[in-house]
Short mmCIF file of C-alpha atoms in Angstrom, two decimals:
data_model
loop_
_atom_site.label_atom_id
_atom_site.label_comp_id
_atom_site.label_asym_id
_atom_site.label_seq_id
_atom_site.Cartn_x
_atom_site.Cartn_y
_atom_site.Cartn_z
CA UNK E 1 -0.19 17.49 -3.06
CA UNK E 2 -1.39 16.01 -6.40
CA UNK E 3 0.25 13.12 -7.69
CA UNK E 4 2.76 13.31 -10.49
CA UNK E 5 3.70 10.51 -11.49
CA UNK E 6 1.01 9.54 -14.54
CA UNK E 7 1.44 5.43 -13.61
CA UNK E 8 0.34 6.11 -10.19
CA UNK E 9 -2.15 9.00 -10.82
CA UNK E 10 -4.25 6.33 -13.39
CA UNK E 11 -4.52 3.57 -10.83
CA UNK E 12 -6.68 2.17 -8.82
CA UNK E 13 -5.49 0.73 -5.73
CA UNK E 14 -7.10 -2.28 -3.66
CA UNK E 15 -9.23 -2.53 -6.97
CA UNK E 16 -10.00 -6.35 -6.21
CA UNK E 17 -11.03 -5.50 -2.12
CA UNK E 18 -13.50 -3.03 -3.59
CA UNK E 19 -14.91 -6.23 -5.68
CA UNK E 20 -15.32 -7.92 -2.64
CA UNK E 21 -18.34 -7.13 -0.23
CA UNK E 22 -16.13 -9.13 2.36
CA UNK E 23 -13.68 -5.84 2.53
CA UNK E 24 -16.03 -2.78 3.32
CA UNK E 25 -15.44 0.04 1.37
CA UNK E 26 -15.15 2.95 4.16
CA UNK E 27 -11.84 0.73 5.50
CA UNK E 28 -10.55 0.07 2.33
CA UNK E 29 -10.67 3.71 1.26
CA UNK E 30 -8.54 4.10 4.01
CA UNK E 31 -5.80 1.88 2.97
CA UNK E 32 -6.05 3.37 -0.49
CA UNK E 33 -5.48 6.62 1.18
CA UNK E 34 -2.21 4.97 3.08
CA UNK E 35 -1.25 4.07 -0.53
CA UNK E 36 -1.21 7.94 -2.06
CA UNK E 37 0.26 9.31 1.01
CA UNK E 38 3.23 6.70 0.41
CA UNK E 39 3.23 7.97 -3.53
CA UNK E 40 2.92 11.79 -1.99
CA UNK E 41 6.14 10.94 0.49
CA UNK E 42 7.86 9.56 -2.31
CA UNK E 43 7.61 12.53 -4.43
CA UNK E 44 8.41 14.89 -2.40
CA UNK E 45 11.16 12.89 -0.43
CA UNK E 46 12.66 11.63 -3.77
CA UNK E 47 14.71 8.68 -1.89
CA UNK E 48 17.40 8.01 -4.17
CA UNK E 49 18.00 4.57 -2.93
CA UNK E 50 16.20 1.10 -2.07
CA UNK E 51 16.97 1.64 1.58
CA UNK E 52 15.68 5.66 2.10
CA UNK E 53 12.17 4.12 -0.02
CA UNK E 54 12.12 0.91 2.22
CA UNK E 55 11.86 3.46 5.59
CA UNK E 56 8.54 5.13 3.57
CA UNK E 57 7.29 1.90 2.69
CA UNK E 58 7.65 0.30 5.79
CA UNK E 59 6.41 3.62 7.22
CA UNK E 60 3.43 2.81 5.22
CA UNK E 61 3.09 -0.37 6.44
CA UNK E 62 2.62 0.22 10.09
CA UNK E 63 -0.24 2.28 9.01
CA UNK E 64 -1.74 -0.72 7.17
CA UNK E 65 -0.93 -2.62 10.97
CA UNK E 66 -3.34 -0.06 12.38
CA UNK E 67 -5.84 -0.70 9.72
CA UNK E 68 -6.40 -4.10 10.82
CA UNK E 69 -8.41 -3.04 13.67
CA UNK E 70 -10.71 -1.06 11.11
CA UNK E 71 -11.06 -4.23 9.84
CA UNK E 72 -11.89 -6.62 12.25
CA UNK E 73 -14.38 -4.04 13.41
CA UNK E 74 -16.28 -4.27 10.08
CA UNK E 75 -16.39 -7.53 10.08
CA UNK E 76 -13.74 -8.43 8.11
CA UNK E 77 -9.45 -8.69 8.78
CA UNK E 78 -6.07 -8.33 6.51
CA UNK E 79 -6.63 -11.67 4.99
CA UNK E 80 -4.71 -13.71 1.83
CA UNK E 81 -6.73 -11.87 -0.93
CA UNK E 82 -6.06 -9.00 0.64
CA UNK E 83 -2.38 -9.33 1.72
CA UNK E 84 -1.31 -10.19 -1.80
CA UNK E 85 -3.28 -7.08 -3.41
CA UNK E 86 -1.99 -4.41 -0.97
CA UNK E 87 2.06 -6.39 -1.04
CA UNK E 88 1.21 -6.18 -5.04
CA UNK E 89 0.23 -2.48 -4.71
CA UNK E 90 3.36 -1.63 -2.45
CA UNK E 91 5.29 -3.06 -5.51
CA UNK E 92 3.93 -1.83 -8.09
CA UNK E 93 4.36 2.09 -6.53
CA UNK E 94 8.12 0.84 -5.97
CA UNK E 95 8.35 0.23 -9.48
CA UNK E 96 6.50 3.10 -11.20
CA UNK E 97 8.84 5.43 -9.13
CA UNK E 98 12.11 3.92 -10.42
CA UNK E 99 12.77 0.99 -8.14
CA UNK E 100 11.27 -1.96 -9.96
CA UNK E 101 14.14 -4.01 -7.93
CA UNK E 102 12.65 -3.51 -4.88
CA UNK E 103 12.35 -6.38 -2.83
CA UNK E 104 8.78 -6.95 -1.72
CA UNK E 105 9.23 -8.67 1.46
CA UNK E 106 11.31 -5.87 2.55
CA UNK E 107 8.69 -3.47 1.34
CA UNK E 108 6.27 -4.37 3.68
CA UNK E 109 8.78 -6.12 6.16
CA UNK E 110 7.18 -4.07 9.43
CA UNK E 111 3.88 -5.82 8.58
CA UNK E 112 1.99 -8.30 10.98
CA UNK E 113 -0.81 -8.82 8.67
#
């Protein structure tokens, strides 16, 4: 499902990890990819309030919790750089879809990264 929201279609997610030759890119392609399925789930779920788009995000999240293995086996973990970019990108698809209230902690609240 192509995205259809023009915000989300025009960025680039994890932009900074890809900077980084601490974060390979074959992981972080995969966290991008957790990013667009969130933005797919979102437009087709169309929650209509901050606690149906916390379940997706938080949804999201666990997948991120899984991604930490990819990771560590490259070499590399879920550090601060990268914490702050992906809780930044979690936000900023909250917003672009209408819920620029959302409360980022609670976005990624299921995370132990």
């Amino acid at each position: 499902m192509p995205i259809t929201n023009e915000q989300v279609a025009g960025r680039t997610f994890l932009r900074p990890l890809y900077a980084d030759s601490y974060f390979p890119d074959h992981v972080v392609d995969q966290g991008k990819a957790i990013l667009l399925r969130l933005c797919e789930r979102i437009e087709a779920e169309q929650p209509s309030d901050l606690a149906a788009l916390y379940v997706l995000t938080q949804a999201a999240t666990k997948e991120f919790n899984l991604l930490e293995a990819e990771f560590e086996a490259a070499g590399s973990e879920i550090e601060t750089v990268a914490r702050e970019e992906i809780a930044e990108d979690f936000w900023f698809v909250a917003s672009a879809y209408g819920f620029a209230d959302a409360d980022v902690e609670e976005l990624i609240a299921t995370r132990d990264w």
